[in-house]
mmCIF file of C-alpha atoms in Angstrom:
data_model
loop_
_atom_site.group_PDB
_atom_site.id
_atom_site.type_symbol
_atom_site.label_atom_id
_atom_site.label_comp_id
_atom_site.label_asym_id
_atom_site.label_seq_id
_atom_site.Cartn_x
_atom_site.Cartn_y
_atom_site.Cartn_z
ATOM 1 C CA MET I 746 26.443 17.427 0.172
ATOM 2 C CA LEU I 747 29.110 15.052 -1.299
ATOM 3 C CA ARG I 748 30.094 14.003 2.253
ATOM 4 C CA ILE I 749 26.457 12.981 3.023
ATOM 5 C CA LEU I 750 26.182 11.029 -0.219
ATOM 6 C CA SER I 751 29.592 9.316 0.220
ATOM 7 C CA ARG I 752 29.138 8.116 3.770
ATOM 8 C CA PRO I 753 26.636 5.310 3.009
ATOM 9 C CA ALA I 754 28.823 4.183 0.081
ATOM 10 C CA THR I 755 31.955 4.182 2.373
ATOM 11 C CA ARG I 756 30.217 2.131 4.977
ATOM 12 C CA LEU I 757 28.927 -0.282 2.407
ATOM 13 C CA MET I 758 32.379 -0.794 0.786
ATOM 14 C CA GLU I 759 34.209 -1.140 4.156
ATOM 15 C CA ARG I 760 31.865 -3.880 5.177
ATOM 16 C CA TRP I 761 30.716 -5.750 2.090
ATOM 17 C CA LEU I 762 33.272 -5.134 -0.688
ATOM 18 C CA PRO I 763 34.186 -8.607 -1.882
ATOM 19 C CA ASP I 764 37.466 -9.832 -3.284
ATOM 20 C CA ALA I 765 38.288 -8.999 -7.042
ATOM 21 C CA PHE I 766 38.348 -12.688 -7.833
ATOM 22 C CA ILE I 767 34.606 -12.939 -6.895
ATOM 23 C CA PHE I 768 33.821 -10.456 -9.681
ATOM 24 C CA VAL I 769 35.892 -12.712 -12.057
ATOM 25 C CA LEU I 770 33.786 -15.705 -11.243
ATOM 26 C CA ILE I 771 30.454 -13.870 -11.353
ATOM 27 C CA LEU I 772 31.323 -12.385 -14.784
ATOM 28 C CA THR I 773 32.456 -15.795 -16.051
ATOM 29 C CA ILE I 774 29.233 -17.377 -14.994
ATOM 30 C CA ILE I 775 27.202 -14.560 -16.596
ATOM 31 C CA ALA I 776 29.156 -14.977 -19.877
ATOM 32 C CA VAL I 777 28.647 -18.807 -19.875
ATOM 33 C CA LEU I 778 24.915 -18.493 -19.257
ATOM 34 C CA ALA I 779 24.547 -15.838 -21.968
ATOM 35 C CA ALA I 780 26.496 -18.024 -24.483
ATOM 36 C CA VAL I 781 24.330 -21.076 -23.618
ATOM 37 C CA LEU I 782 20.838 -19.478 -23.205
ATOM 38 C CA VAL I 783 21.019 -16.531 -25.527
ATOM 39 C CA GLU I 784 23.385 -17.726 -28.297
ATOM 40 C CA GLY I 785 22.269 -21.422 -28.188
ATOM 41 C CA ASN I 786 25.792 -22.841 -27.749
ATOM 42 C CA THR I 787 26.342 -26.168 -25.985
ATOM 43 C CA PRO I 788 28.204 -26.229 -22.667
ATOM 44 C CA LEU I 789 30.974 -28.173 -24.309
ATOM 45 C CA ALA I 790 31.317 -25.579 -27.084
ATOM 46 C CA VAL I 791 31.484 -22.797 -24.539
ATOM 47 C CA MET I 792 34.233 -24.630 -22.698
ATOM 48 C CA GLN I 793 36.208 -25.053 -25.919
ATOM 49 C CA MET I 794 35.813 -21.418 -26.798
ATOM 50 C CA TRP I 795 36.879 -20.323 -23.341
ATOM 51 C CA GLY I 796 39.953 -22.564 -23.409
ATOM 52 C CA GLU I 797 41.009 -21.476 -26.879
ATOM 53 C CA GLY I 798 40.383 -17.827 -26.311
ATOM 54 C CA PHE I 799 42.202 -17.725 -23.022
ATOM 55 C CA TRP I 800 45.682 -18.328 -24.680
ATOM 56 C CA LYS I 801 44.985 -15.674 -27.297
ATOM 57 C CA LEU I 802 45.142 -13.103 -24.506
ATOM 58 C CA LEU I 803 48.723 -13.975 -23.542
ATOM 59 C CA GLU I 804 50.236 -11.447 -25.984
ATOM 60 C CA PHE I 805 48.060 -8.663 -24.674
ATOM 61 C CA SER I 806 48.590 -9.682 -21.085
ATOM 62 C CA MET I 807 52.353 -9.606 -21.481
ATOM 63 C CA GLN I 808 52.090 -6.087 -22.987
ATOM 64 C CA MET I 809 50.035 -4.919 -19.995
ATOM 65 C CA LEU I 810 52.389 -6.626 -17.575
ATOM 66 C CA LEU I 811 55.367 -4.821 -19.141
ATOM 67 C CA VAL I 812 53.601 -1.490 -18.925
ATOM 68 C CA LEU I 813 52.861 -2.096 -15.193
ATOM 69 C CA VAL I 814 56.344 -3.336 -14.349
ATOM 70 C CA THR I 815 58.097 -0.495 -16.235
ATOM 71 C CA GLY I 816 55.811 2.021 -14.651
ATOM 72 C CA TYR I 817 56.581 0.662 -11.165
ATOM 73 C CA ILE I 818 60.282 0.783 -11.866
ATOM 74 C CA LEU I 819 60.035 4.354 -13.032
ATOM 75 C CA ALA I 820 57.886 5.464 -10.098
ATOM 76 C CA SER I 821 60.186 3.738 -7.631
ATOM 77 C CA SER I 822 63.395 5.286 -9.010
ATOM 78 C CA PRO I 823 65.314 7.688 -6.772
ATOM 79 C CA PRO I 824 64.775 10.752 -8.991
ATOM 80 C CA VAL I 825 60.971 10.344 -9.052
ATOM 81 C CA LYS I 826 60.966 9.643 -5.257
ATOM 82 C CA ARG I 827 62.895 12.806 -4.593
ATOM 83 C CA LEU I 828 60.538 14.757 -6.828
ATOM 84 C CA LEU I 829 57.516 13.372 -4.994
ATOM 85 C CA ARG I 830 59.088 14.183 -1.656
ATOM 86 C CA LYS I 831 59.466 17.869 -2.780
ATOM 87 C CA LEU I 832 55.978 18.037 -4.115
ATOM 88 C CA ALA I 833 54.651 16.667 -0.784
ATOM 89 C CA SER I 834 56.232 19.566 1.046
ATOM 90 C CA VAL I 835 54.173 21.932 -1.033
ATOM 91 C CA ALA I 836 50.966 20.738 0.718
ATOM 92 C CA THR I 837 50.221 22.741 3.993
ATOM 93 C CA SER I 838 46.790 21.434 4.835
ATOM 94 C CA ALA I 839 44.680 18.319 4.387
ATOM 95 C CA GLY I 840 42.636 19.921 1.697
ATOM 96 C CA SER I 841 45.707 20.827 -0.278
ATOM 97 C CA ALA I 842 47.060 17.349 0.126
ATOM 98 C CA ILE I 843 43.850 15.880 -1.398
ATOM 99 C CA VAL I 844 43.927 18.281 -4.361
ATOM 100 C CA LEU I 845 47.690 17.748 -4.912
ATOM 101 C CA VAL I 846 47.614 13.948 -4.880
ATOM 102 C CA THR I 847 44.653 13.983 -7.348
ATOM 103 C CA VAL I 848 46.497 16.252 -9.733
ATOM 104 C CA VAL I 849 49.657 14.277 -9.536
ATOM 105 C CA SER I 850 47.768 11.052 -10.185
ATOM 106 C CA LEU I 851 45.939 12.549 -13.162
ATOM 107 C CA VAL I 852 49.148 13.749 -14.807
ATOM 108 C CA ALA I 853 50.885 10.477 -14.234
ATOM 109 C CA SER I 854 47.962 8.378 -15.458
ATOM 110 C CA TRP I 855 47.764 10.528 -18.529
ATOM 111 C CA LEU I 856 51.377 9.902 -19.355
ATOM 112 C CA ASN I 857 51.200 6.185 -18.647
ATOM 113 C CA TRP I 858 48.624 4.134 -16.779
ATOM 114 C CA GLY I 859 51.251 1.843 -15.028
ATOM 115 C CA PHE I 860 53.201 4.892 -14.037
ATOM 116 C CA GLY I 861 50.096 6.613 -12.617
ATOM 117 C CA LEU I 862 48.795 3.571 -10.762
ATOM 118 C CA VAL I 863 52.072 3.347 -8.678
ATOM 119 C CA VAL I 864 52.906 7.081 -8.444
ATOM 120 C CA GLY I 865 49.506 7.832 -6.805
ATOM 121 C CA ALA I 866 50.091 5.279 -4.084
ATOM 122 C CA ILE I 867 53.687 6.333 -3.408
ATOM 123 C CA PHE I 868 52.729 9.975 -3.337
ATOM 124 C CA ALA I 869 49.817 9.335 -1.007
ATOM 125 C CA LYS I 870 52.110 7.578 1.487
ATOM 126 C CA GLU I 871 54.575 10.419 1.379
ATOM 127 C CA LEU I 872 51.816 12.960 2.073
ATOM 128 C CA ALA I 873 50.366 10.929 4.880
ATOM 129 C CA ARG I 874 53.784 11.079 6.637
ATOM 130 C CA GLN I 875 53.832 14.815 6.553
ATOM 131 C CA ILE I 876 50.229 15.970 6.996
ATOM 132 C CA LYS I 877 47.371 14.750 9.123
ATOM 133 C CA VAL I 878 44.648 13.848 6.600
ATOM 134 C CA ASP I 879 41.872 11.281 6.321
ATOM 135 C CA TYR I 880 43.879 8.342 4.849
ATOM 136 C CA ARG I 881 40.737 6.701 3.286
ATOM 137 C CA LEU I 882 40.034 9.756 1.138
ATOM 138 C CA LEU I 883 43.760 10.311 0.379
ATOM 139 C CA VAL I 884 44.054 6.876 -1.099
ATOM 140 C CA ALA I 885 40.756 7.230 -2.971
ATOM 141 C CA SER I 886 42.082 10.453 -4.410
ATOM 142 C CA ALA I 887 45.371 8.933 -5.398
ATOM 143 C CA TYR I 888 43.567 6.342 -7.474
ATOM 144 C CA SER I 889 40.926 8.634 -8.753
ATOM 145 C CA GLY I 890 43.276 10.061 -11.369
ATOM 146 C CA PHE I 891 43.340 6.627 -12.999
ATOM 147 C CA VAL I 892 39.997 7.294 -14.705
ATOM 148 C CA ILE I 893 41.845 9.504 -17.196
ATOM 149 C CA TRP I 894 44.336 6.904 -18.434
ATOM 150 C CA HIS I 895 42.474 5.801 -21.550
ATOM 151 C CA ALA I 896 42.312 9.367 -22.829
ATOM 152 C CA GLY I 897 46.106 9.548 -22.391
ATOM 153 C CA LEU I 898 49.218 8.446 -24.134
ATOM 154 C CA SER I 899 48.893 4.778 -23.100
ATOM 155 C CA GLY I 900 45.190 4.299 -24.102
ATOM 156 C CA SER I 901 44.884 0.690 -25.428
ATOM 157 C CA ILE I 902 42.266 1.347 -28.043
ATOM 158 C CA PRO I 903 43.696 4.551 -29.571
ATOM 159 C CA LEU I 904 47.104 2.904 -29.816
ATOM 160 C CA THR I 905 45.613 -0.354 -31.201
ATOM 161 C CA ILE I 906 43.634 1.290 -34.003
ATOM 162 C CA THR I 907 46.696 3.203 -35.196
ATOM 163 C CA THR I 908 48.801 0.102 -35.518
ATOM 164 C CA PRO I 909 48.950 -1.572 -38.958
ATOM 165 C CA GLY I 910 47.322 -5.037 -39.006
ATOM 166 C CA HIS I 911 45.053 -4.530 -35.969
ATOM 167 C CA PHE I 912 42.044 -6.877 -35.669
ATOM 168 C CA ALA I 913 39.488 -4.143 -36.739
ATOM 169 C CA GLU I 914 41.440 -2.726 -39.608
ATOM 170 C CA PRO I 915 39.031 -4.107 -42.280
ATOM 171 C CA GLN I 916 36.189 -2.241 -40.555
ATOM 172 C CA LEU I 917 37.874 0.881 -39.304
ATOM 173 C CA GLY I 918 41.083 1.248 -41.139
ATOM 174 C CA LEU I 919 43.970 3.072 -39.498
ATOM 175 C CA ILE I 920 42.984 5.951 -37.244
ATOM 176 C CA PRO I 921 45.883 8.228 -36.239
ATOM 177 C CA THR I 922 46.237 9.540 -32.704
ATOM 178 C CA SER I 923 45.500 13.112 -33.946
ATOM 179 C CA GLU I 924 41.877 12.031 -34.249
ATOM 180 C CA THR I 925 41.791 10.252 -30.845
ATOM 181 C CA ILE I 926 44.271 11.140 -28.072
ATOM 182 C CA PHE I 927 45.187 14.544 -29.414
ATOM 183 C CA ALA I 928 41.732 15.402 -30.879
ATOM 184 C CA PRO I 929 40.342 18.779 -29.528
ATOM 185 C CA TRP I 930 37.287 17.121 -28.058
ATOM 186 C CA ASN I 931 39.383 14.646 -26.151
ATOM 187 C CA LEU I 932 41.774 17.350 -24.791
ATOM 188 C CA ILE I 933 38.782 19.393 -23.640
ATOM 189 C CA ILE I 934 37.319 16.454 -21.705
ATOM 190 C CA VAL I 935 40.798 15.888 -20.101
ATOM 191 C CA ALA I 936 40.987 19.567 -19.136
ATOM 192 C CA VAL I 937 37.566 19.398 -17.529
ATOM 193 C CA LEU I 938 38.380 16.320 -15.636
ATOM 194 C CA PHE I 939 41.628 18.022 -14.358
ATOM 195 C CA VAL I 940 39.360 20.564 -12.592
ATOM 196 C CA VAL I 941 36.296 18.520 -11.631
ATOM 197 C CA ILE I 942 37.980 15.539 -10.047
ATOM 198 C CA PRO I 943 40.281 17.435 -7.576
ATOM 199 C CA LEU I 944 37.421 19.700 -6.548
ATOM 200 C CA ALA I 945 35.020 16.734 -6.136
ATOM 201 C CA ASN I 946 37.677 14.944 -3.887
ATOM 202 C CA ARG I 947 38.135 18.044 -1.889
ATOM 203 C CA MET I 948 34.458 18.482 -1.266
ATOM 204 C CA MET I 949 34.220 14.891 0.101
ATOM 205 C CA MET I 950 36.654 15.748 3.050
ATOM 206 C CA PRO I 951 35.085 14.917 6.407
ATOM 207 C CA PRO I 952 34.328 17.688 8.787
ATOM 208 C CA SER I 953 37.159 18.986 10.964
ATOM 209 C CA MET I 954 35.513 17.843 14.128
ATOM 210 C CA ARG I 955 35.572 14.133 13.108
ATOM 211 C CA PRO I 956 38.730 12.253 13.831
ATOM 212 C CA SER I 957 41.052 11.596 10.874
ATOM 213 C CA SER I 958 43.908 9.168 10.583
ATOM 214 C CA SER I 959 47.299 10.343 9.376
ATOM 215 C CA ARG I 960 48.942 6.979 8.684
ATOM 216 C CA PRO I 961 48.221 3.248 8.955
ATOM 217 C CA ARG I 962 48.999 1.785 12.361
ATOM 218 C CA HIS I 963 51.684 -0.483 11.010
ATOM 219 C CA TRP I 964 53.782 2.283 9.631
ATOM 220 C CA PRO I 965 56.792 3.243 11.648
ATOM 221 C CA ARG I 966 56.902 6.692 13.041
ATOM 222 C CA THR I 967 59.537 9.054 11.658
ATOM 223 C CA SER I 968 60.617 10.308 15.096
ATOM 224 C CA PRO I 969 63.790 8.688 16.501
ATOM 225 C CA ARG I 970 63.451 5.909 19.203
ATOM 226 C CA ARG I 971 64.515 6.724 22.650
ATOM 227 C CA CYS I 972 67.524 4.902 23.966
ATOM 228 C CA ARG I 973 67.213 2.709 26.907
ATOM 229 C CA PRO I 974 69.963 2.373 29.508
ATOM 230 C CA THR I 975 71.681 -1.064 29.883
ATOM 231 C CA PRO I 976 73.395 -2.426 32.978
ATOM 232 C CA PRO I 977 76.807 -0.970 33.523
ATOM 233 C CA PRO I 978 79.640 -3.115 32.318
ATOM 234 C CA PRO I 979 82.221 -4.415 34.754
ATOM 235 C CA SER I 980 84.540 -1.480 33.894
ATOM 236 C CA GLY I 981 82.076 0.877 35.481
ATOM 237 C CA TRP I 982 81.186 2.762 32.250
ATOM 238 C CA ARG I 983 77.529 3.194 31.504
ATOM 239 C CA THR I 984 76.292 2.704 27.921
ATOM 240 C CA ALA I 985 72.988 3.100 26.110
ATOM 241 C CA ALA I 986 71.433 0.793 23.516
ATOM 242 C CA CYS I 987 68.672 1.723 21.089
#
């Protein structure tokens, strides 16, 4: 059932999915029109608000950049790569590879969103080198675990509202993480997602009779190249060059 529902969406995204910058432009235009037509601001006032507000995001942008960079450094470190390589050897079929990459992505994203964003992609590449699996679904599963990040240890809002002096402190006060990230209702939702998302991805696997791709074409194969003979040197010895 999920395969039937996902095929039209897959074809639509493969053919018509625009660049992310297009969404930025569309949302900017919608915000400008709403500010002018609904709020009654002048175009000049909207431009001034946009220009002044843009630079206020630099502090937040730098924080997000550091999270992403440190997550990438951690995910690319040799110990993590060795661990991912060992985990990839656990998968024995395409279905187990889909479930495993989803669970790893969920765990990593719950720990840190930047870490999960990179680990999922690296782990998907490692699995694709070892198991023949539909690469499109494998990559989608690797990033599906990202939906859990805001319920995890790096959630922006839970961490913001527990910080003294945050922008909404006069209205909300300080809310500890015991009432957000580690609240029972939040942990229950996280546990449910850890079961539902891997099973949903597994159910979207294409039928076995359909061809599936194991790796992108530009990836080098792991098998060694064959050596080709070279013309014999003057001494009469025959060599081979790879």
